[in-house]
Amino acid sequence: MPAATIARSPAAATLPVRSADPIRSDDHALEVAARLAPGFAEGAGERDRARRFPEQQLDAFTRHGLSAATVPKAWGGAGISYATVARVAAIVAAADASLGHVVNNFNLTVRLIDAVGSKEQKRFFFDKLLQGHRFANAWSEVGGATPESFTTRLAGRGEVRRLGGRKYYTTGSLHADFINVAALDEDGRLVVAIVDRHAKGVTILDDWDAMGQRTTASGTAIFEGVAVPAGRVFDAALAQQRTPLGTVAQLGHAAIDAGIAQAAIAATIAYVRTHARPLHGSGIARASDDPYVVSGIGDLCVRLRAGEALLERAGHLVDAAVQDPIAERVTAAAIATAEAKVLTTEVALAATNALFQYGGASTTRSAHGFDLYWRNARTHTVHDPVHWKFHTIGSYYLNGDAPAKVGTL
Amino acid sequence: MILTFFLSHSASPHTVGQWRLPQSFQGFRYDRPAYWEHVARTAERGGIDAVFLSDSYSIYETYRGNGDDTVRFAVQCPRHDPLPLIPTMARVTEHLGLITTLSTAFLPPYWTARQFATLDHLTEGRVGWNIVTSAGEAEARLFGQPFLEHDARYERAEEYLALCHELWSSWDADAIVADRATGVFADPAKVRRTRFEGRHFRSEGRFTVPRSPQGRPALAQAGASAAGLAFAVRHADVLFGLRHTARGMRDYVGKVAQASSLAGRTDGGPKVLWGVVPIVAETEAEARRKQQQIRDNVTVDAGLTMLSAFLNTDLARFDPGKPLPAIGETSGIRSHLAMVSEDFGPEVPLGEIAKVYAAGQGPHIVGTPAQVATQLEALLADGGGHGFMCITHALPTCMDDFVNLLVPELRRRGLRPPGYAHHRLTDRLAAAA
């Protein structure tokens, strides 16, 4: 019998059918996140051990409308504040830090489309977000290349162009529906092509193998002659001028570290109360009366609160910069976000480390899996070099230098 | 240009009163095989790309709140099921495409997938499915099922198609080995179990029909609302458009192109076919006379019966001598509302629009073969699109006239090929410029 070549349905018949319940307000977003959090936390240790992507958890996140919460009200979203975005991100990351990273992708997606999308592109992609479809970002290239030196290219000038290149650390792309790929067009201008995950020419490798944040599926994405029609292309260079893309992404990252710190501190407190033993010969009855432990936890909590407060402050400044991207607002938001990131980076590292110190030697038992927090914090906090945050901040206050508009994700 | 014939398993397919004309049926009965065999053979003789069978599961009951005028004036009533016509027409043809309408609203996707896979085998790669989501409450009542609002219907349809595609592709193309020596007919490793769990549908198990010649039926759609168009550009090979002005045509083609681009489609999008009523005769006077016959047969009531159903609102409450007032969004066929508002403008009386609907819905293209050919060419040049869905006005003779008179002229002008260049319907539609 002759083999018939399959005539696939013309467009992406492999786009999954998704549906979602919309988020109505900031309070609703927080309530839903808090309600879903235990479900996210459950099995996180197991998933980390097996390097298994949090598929059901991401599905729950999108199905409950959280991925579309920043879609503007005019387009059917809740248009929530970025202060709320940060709080939601921290809640999610506290439960599962890898999931927290994966869902960060949505923030940038909405900003990009809102900033430079045509009416039709907005309707199409905001609808996809509101239906719960998944987006991932493919931005970084090997050697930390900056956009000016990206080798990923969108070739041609016609109605259908061709995307070719290689991206690294493409968090969540393996399991996404759409991938936002940063590339340079024929004129060397930064664009983002939103391609279907299963479009011809798209290959995602499951080669993310880090010691922490193990289930973010941040693998390599290869694009070979992927056909991209005009409706899928966005002027990213213009978007960076019209909206604080990079800062929104950084805010999300800062919040992840706050979440990890929160979870580590909570785990420490629980362990000290229930398992830890006081130092032999110290005369202290309970580990929770050990003054060093008490004081140490106090210190961590203060620092976490400070980080959270700066996140909230930064979130409101991001709202202002999104609403009116004049230079002063954009700069204020960027600096505030960098300040928040410094604090949450430091407390995440301190808290995940201190867990072992305050809980005592028995915390190192494999069964507890407490290394998860430490590994995640240690891995995620090097996403951006924190010493350069100090530099950016100092440079602003001392020399009045506005931070560069980098789209670092 | 692509050419298809727009038919239905009914006494008066799309032009009211057609059954009264002396040249209608000519000794055939529309509800018997001989008639459909004649239609098919004639179409193939004329190298027509496909016949397109429209359908709806109920009769129109919106006008005056009942279906009496529908029954009385045979406004697309009776309606026999068109699915059994596919094998009937396939047996007497070799190349003709055969597209039939089936709704996603009521029957299970598994059943539909099985029908079309089977028919694709029986027609050797010529079957097509015109996907409708069912706009009428009357249909839902007949099935005894709930009536879904517009956007929910498309969400359901999206899931419906996803499941059908999964079933159709579950047997690998080379699953059947048919090795007499070893006794192995098919390789189980190449026949996947479907595991589909959706909001509306679920299906688990192995599909029973092997990969068919096209792999899937050709797909057609007519949605023009935002949700309908988004759905259509994701799935359809061909779209059916119904516009009365060049501007309306260009507007629709633009919307299709844009929606296709957004959907990630890189083949230029589905082909657009315009509904037209070609009335061709040896002389212009003769053609005009035929057109007048159609108009004489048409009543405002019959037209309003159809239009009320399409707009899902009883138009009996309005004065037919006056223009249609703004009736807002209805859950009916939104494409018709858009078309009526845009193409006819605010001044045309409702009764006149109704008569246009009753006289075939699409623009009349009247004249000698040369005149009609010129008009068809001009429509594509001015309005865009890829071809025509030819609506009948006196079956079967109008089709005989089309094939005998107009097709040779179109072939002479190089607008139509001498024969069939592609066997599979999907290939034929994809190849059209």
Tab-separated table of N, CA and C in Angstrom, chain A residues 232-312:
chain	number	residue	atom	x	y	z
A	232	ARG	N	3.639	37.810	13.242
A	232	ARG	CA	4.317	37.251	14.409
A	232	ARG	C	5.568	38.014	14.816
A	233	VAL	N	5.812	39.157	14.171
A	233	VAL	CA	7.052	39.898	14.434
A	233	VAL	C	6.763	41.164	15.234
A	234	PHE	N	7.575	41.416	16.248
A	234	PHE	CA	7.416	42.594	17.098
A	234	PHE	C	8.716	43.383	17.149
A	235	ASP	N	8.585	44.702	17.099
A	235	ASP	CA	9.750	45.588	17.131
A	235	ASP	C	10.227	45.707	18.578
A	236	ALA	N	11.169	44.850	18.948
A	236	ALA	CA	11.612	44.807	20.338
A	236	ALA	C	12.422	46.045	20.704
A	237	ALA	N	13.164	46.581	19.747
A	237	ALA	CA	13.948	47.792	20.019
A	237	ALA	C	13.009	48.922	20.429
A	238	LEU	N	11.910	49.054	19.694
A	238	LEU	CA	10.929	50.085	20.021
A	238	LEU	C	10.252	49.778	21.355
A	239	ALA	N	9.987	48.491	21.583
A	239	ALA	CA	9.348	48.094	22.842
A	239	ALA	C	10.196	48.500	24.039
A	240	GLN	N	11.509	48.350	23.897
A	240	GLN	CA	12.404	48.699	25.009
A	240	GLN	C	12.357	50.187	25.313
A	241	GLN	N	12.028	50.987	24.284
A	241	GLN	CA	11.905	52.427	24.522
A	241	GLN	C	10.553	52.765	25.133
A	242	ARG	N	9.535	51.970	24.770
A	242	ARG	CA	8.183	52.337	25.182
A	242	ARG	C	7.777	51.753	26.521
A	243	THR	N	8.489	50.741	26.973
A	243	THR	CA	8.077	50.086	28.214
A	243	THR	C	9.308	49.487	28.886
A	244	PRO	N	9.355	49.450	30.214
A	244	PRO	CA	10.563	48.961	30.897
A	244	PRO	C	10.650	47.436	30.890
A	245	LEU	N	10.913	46.884	29.715
A	245	LEU	CA	10.945	45.430	29.555
A	245	LEU	C	11.915	44.751	30.519
A	246	GLY	N	13.148	45.223	30.501
A	246	GLY	CA	14.188	44.599	31.309
A	246	GLY	C	13.871	44.689	32.796
A	247	THR	N	13.368	45.839	33.221
A	247	THR	CA	13.063	46.043	34.635
A	247	THR	C	11.945	45.132	35.110
A	248	VAL	N	10.941	44.950	34.264
A	248	VAL	CA	9.833	44.046	34.616
A	248	VAL	C	10.378	42.636	34.842
A	249	ALA	N	11.284	42.226	33.961
A	249	ALA	CA	11.868	40.898	34.113
A	249	ALA	C	12.688	40.811	35.398
A	250	GLN	N	13.481	41.856	35.654
A	250	GLN	CA	14.324	41.873	36.858
A	250	GLN	C	13.480	41.845	38.129
A	251	LEU	N	12.348	42.520	38.105
A	251	LEU	CA	11.461	42.534	39.269
A	251	LEU	C	11.014	41.110	39.591
A	252	GLY	N	10.654	40.387	38.550
A	252	GLY	CA	10.245	39.003	38.723
A	252	GLY	C	11.349	38.170	39.341
A	253	HIS	N	12.581	38.388	38.872
A	253	HIS	CA	13.708	37.621	39.403
A	253	HIS	C	13.975	37.963	40.863
A	254	ALA	N	13.864	39.250	41.173
A	254	ALA	CA	14.072	39.656	42.564
A	254	ALA	C	13.042	38.986	43.463
A	255	ALA	N	11.841	38.882	42.969
A	255	ALA	CA	10.767	38.286	43.757
A	255	ALA	C	11.002	36.791	43.977
A	256	ILE	N	11.556	36.119	42.991
A	256	ILE	CA	11.854	34.693	43.141
A	256	ILE	C	12.773	34.474	44.341
A	257	ASP	N	13.803	35.314	44.451
A	257	ASP	CA	14.743	35.158	45.567
A	257	ASP	C	14.062	35.436	46.896
A	258	ALA	N	13.137	36.401	46.914
A	258	ALA	CA	12.379	36.655	48.148
A	258	ALA	C	11.575	35.410	48.513
A	259	GLY	N	11.011	34.766	47.518
A	259	GLY	CA	10.233	33.558	47.750
A	259	GLY	C	11.081	32.430	48.312
A	260	ILE	N	12.276	32.246	47.729
A	260	ILE	CA	13.160	31.195	48.214
A	260	ILE	C	13.542	31.469	49.663
A	261	ALA	N	13.861	32.735	49.952
A	261	ALA	CA	14.225	33.108	51.326
A	261	ALA	C	13.072	32.817	52.275
A	262	GLN	N	11.878	33.207	51.861
A	262	GLN	CA	10.676	32.984	52.665
A	262	GLN	C	10.525	31.495	52.992
A	263	ALA	N	10.670	30.663	51.980
A	263	ALA	CA	10.508	29.226	52.177
A	263	ALA	C	11.594	28.670	53.090
A	264	ALA	N	12.825	29.143	52.911
A	264	ALA	CA	13.926	28.648	53.733
A	264	ALA	C	13.741	29.048	55.186
A	265	ILE	N	13.319	30.289	55.389
A	265	ILE	CA	13.094	30.753	56.763
A	265	ILE	C	11.960	29.964	57.396
A	266	ALA	N	10.899	29.761	56.660
A	266	ALA	CA	9.764	28.992	57.195
A	266	ALA	C	10.201	27.570	57.535
A	267	ALA	N	11.029	26.977	56.685
A	267	ALA	CA	11.516	25.620	56.943
A	267	ALA	C	12.410	25.608	58.181
A	268	THR	N	13.214	26.653	58.321
A	268	THR	CA	14.096	26.750	59.495
A	268	THR	C	13.270	26.832	60.767
A	269	ILE	N	12.298	27.721	60.757
A	269	ILE	CA	11.446	27.912	61.937
A	269	ILE	C	10.756	26.604	62.300
A	270	ALA	N	10.180	25.939	61.299
A	270	ALA	CA	9.476	24.686	61.562
A	270	ALA	C	10.437	23.648	62.144
A	271	TYR	N	11.624	23.584	61.583
A	271	TYR	CA	12.582	22.577	62.031
A	271	TYR	C	13.079	22.861	63.439
A	272	VAL	N	13.390	24.137	63.689
A	272	VAL	CA	13.889	24.501	65.030
A	272	VAL	C	12.831	24.175	66.078
A	273	ARG	N	11.577	24.468	65.770
A	273	ARG	CA	10.495	24.216	66.729
A	273	ARG	C	10.290	22.745	66.999
A	274	THR	N	10.457	21.911	65.983
A	274	THR	CA	10.034	20.521	66.128
A	274	THR	C	11.167	19.508	66.214
A	275	HIS	N	12.291	19.784	65.590
A	275	HIS	CA	13.317	18.743	65.504
A	275	HIS	C	14.641	19.103	66.171
A	276	ALA	N	14.945	20.394	66.114
A	276	ALA	CA	16.306	20.761	66.522
A	276	ALA	C	16.515	20.539	68.014
A	277	ARG	N	17.751	20.182	68.372
A	277	ARG	CA	18.083	19.982	69.776
A	277	ARG	C	19.007	21.104	70.235
A	278	PRO	N	18.818	21.516	71.484
A	278	PRO	CA	19.681	22.589	71.985
A	278	PRO	C	21.123	22.083	72.125
A	279	LEU	N	22.059	23.007	72.128
A	279	LEU	CA	23.459	22.644	72.237
A	279	LEU	C	23.708	21.940	73.575
A	280	HIS	N	24.319	20.784	73.503
A	280	HIS	CA	24.585	19.994	74.709
A	280	HIS	C	25.513	20.763	75.643
A	281	GLY	N	25.113	20.888	76.869
A	281	GLY	CA	25.940	21.570	77.853
A	281	GLY	C	25.748	23.074	77.890
A	282	SER	N	24.850	23.561	77.127
A	282	SER	CA	24.655	25.014	77.115
A	282	SER	C	23.683	25.456	78.204
A	283	GLY	N	22.912	24.495	78.725
A	283	GLY	CA	21.920	24.850	79.726
A	283	GLY	C	20.618	25.355	79.131
A	284	ILE	N	20.547	25.355	77.796
A	284	ILE	CA	19.319	25.843	77.150
A	284	ILE	C	18.362	24.660	76.983
A	285	ALA	N	17.091	24.902	77.343
A	285	ALA	CA	16.105	23.814	77.341
A	285	ALA	C	15.690	23.409	75.929
A	286	ARG	N	15.402	24.403	75.109
A	286	ARG	CA	14.915	24.106	73.750
A	286	ARG	C	15.756	24.861	72.738
A	287	ALA	N	15.863	24.255	71.570
A	287	ALA	CA	16.621	24.905	70.492
A	287	ALA	C	16.027	26.272	70.181
A	288	SER	N	14.713	26.391	70.318
A	288	SER	CA	14.085	27.669	69.990
A	288	SER	C	14.349	28.734	71.054
A	289	ASP	N	15.062	28.351	72.123
A	289	ASP	CA	15.476	29.354	73.105
A	289	ASP	C	16.935	29.736	72.923
A	290	ASP	N	17.618	29.062	72.026
A	290	ASP	CA	19.030	29.383	71.797
A	290	ASP	C	19.130	30.826	71.296
A	291	PRO	N	19.792	31.701	72.060
A	291	PRO	CA	19.798	33.120	71.706
A	291	PRO	C	20.386	33.405	70.323
A	292	TYR	N	21.369	32.604	69.927
A	292	TYR	CA	21.959	32.831	68.612
A	292	TYR	C	20.971	32.490	67.514
A	293	VAL	N	20.209	31.404	67.763
A	293	VAL	CA	19.204	31.004	66.780
A	293	VAL	C	18.085	32.038	66.730
A	294	VAL	N	17.635	32.421	67.931
A	294	VAL	CA	16.547	33.416	68.018
A	294	VAL	C	16.958	34.703	67.310
A	295	SER	N	18.133	35.163	67.675
A	295	SER	CA	18.610	36.421	67.110
A	295	SER	C	18.854	36.288	65.605
A	296	GLY	N	19.404	35.143	65.234
A	296	GLY	CA	19.695	34.914	63.822
A	296	GLY	C	18.443	34.918	62.979
A	297	ILE	N	17.413	34.253	63.482
A	297	ILE	CA	16.158	34.218	62.727
A	297	ILE	C	15.545	35.613	62.667
A	298	GLY	N	15.685	36.337	63.779
A	298	GLY	CA	15.208	37.717	63.778
A	298	GLY	C	15.887	38.522	62.679
A	299	ASP	N	17.176	38.361	62.590
A	299	ASP	CA	17.950	39.079	61.575
A	299	ASP	C	17.460	38.731	60.167
A	300	LEU	N	17.278	37.423	59.907
A	300	LEU	CA	16.813	37.004	58.579
A	300	LEU	C	15.434	37.576	58.273
A	301	CYS	N	14.578	37.565	59.271
A	301	CYS	CA	13.219	38.072	59.043
A	301	CYS	C	13.228	39.562	58.728
A	302	VAL	N	14.063	40.297	59.449
A	302	VAL	CA	14.165	41.736	59.161
A	302	VAL	C	14.602	41.939	57.717
A	303	ARG	N	15.608	41.191	57.340
A	303	ARG	CA	16.155	41.365	55.992
A	303	ARG	C	15.148	40.935	54.929
A	304	LEU	N	14.381	39.891	55.225
A	304	LEU	CA	13.351	39.474	54.269
A	304	LEU	C	12.279	40.559	54.157
A	305	ARG	N	11.866	41.099	55.299
A	305	ARG	CA	10.849	42.159	55.276
A	305	ARG	C	11.353	43.348	54.487
A	306	ALA	N	12.619	43.664	54.674
A	306	ALA	CA	13.192	44.799	53.942
A	306	ALA	C	13.152	44.514	52.442
A	307	GLY	N	13.522	43.296	52.068
A	307	GLY	CA	13.488	42.927	50.656
A	307	GLY	C	12.084	43.014	50.093
A	308	GLU	N	11.132	42.520	50.866
A	308	GLU	CA	9.730	42.554	50.427
A	308	GLU	C	9.231	43.991	50.311
A	309	ALA	N	9.635	44.812	51.261
A	309	ALA	CA	9.197	46.208	51.209
A	309	ALA	C	9.763	46.895	49.973
A	310	LEU	N	11.031	46.622	49.678
A	310	LEU	CA	11.624	47.230	48.486
A	310	LEU	C	11.001	46.681	47.208
A	311	LEU	N	10.604	45.406	47.246
A	311	LEU	CA	9.918	44.836	46.081
A	311	LEU	C	8.603	45.565	45.835
A	312	GLU	N	7.886	45.794	46.915
A	312	GLU	CA	6.593	46.488	46.769
A	312	GLU	C	6.809	47.904	46.240
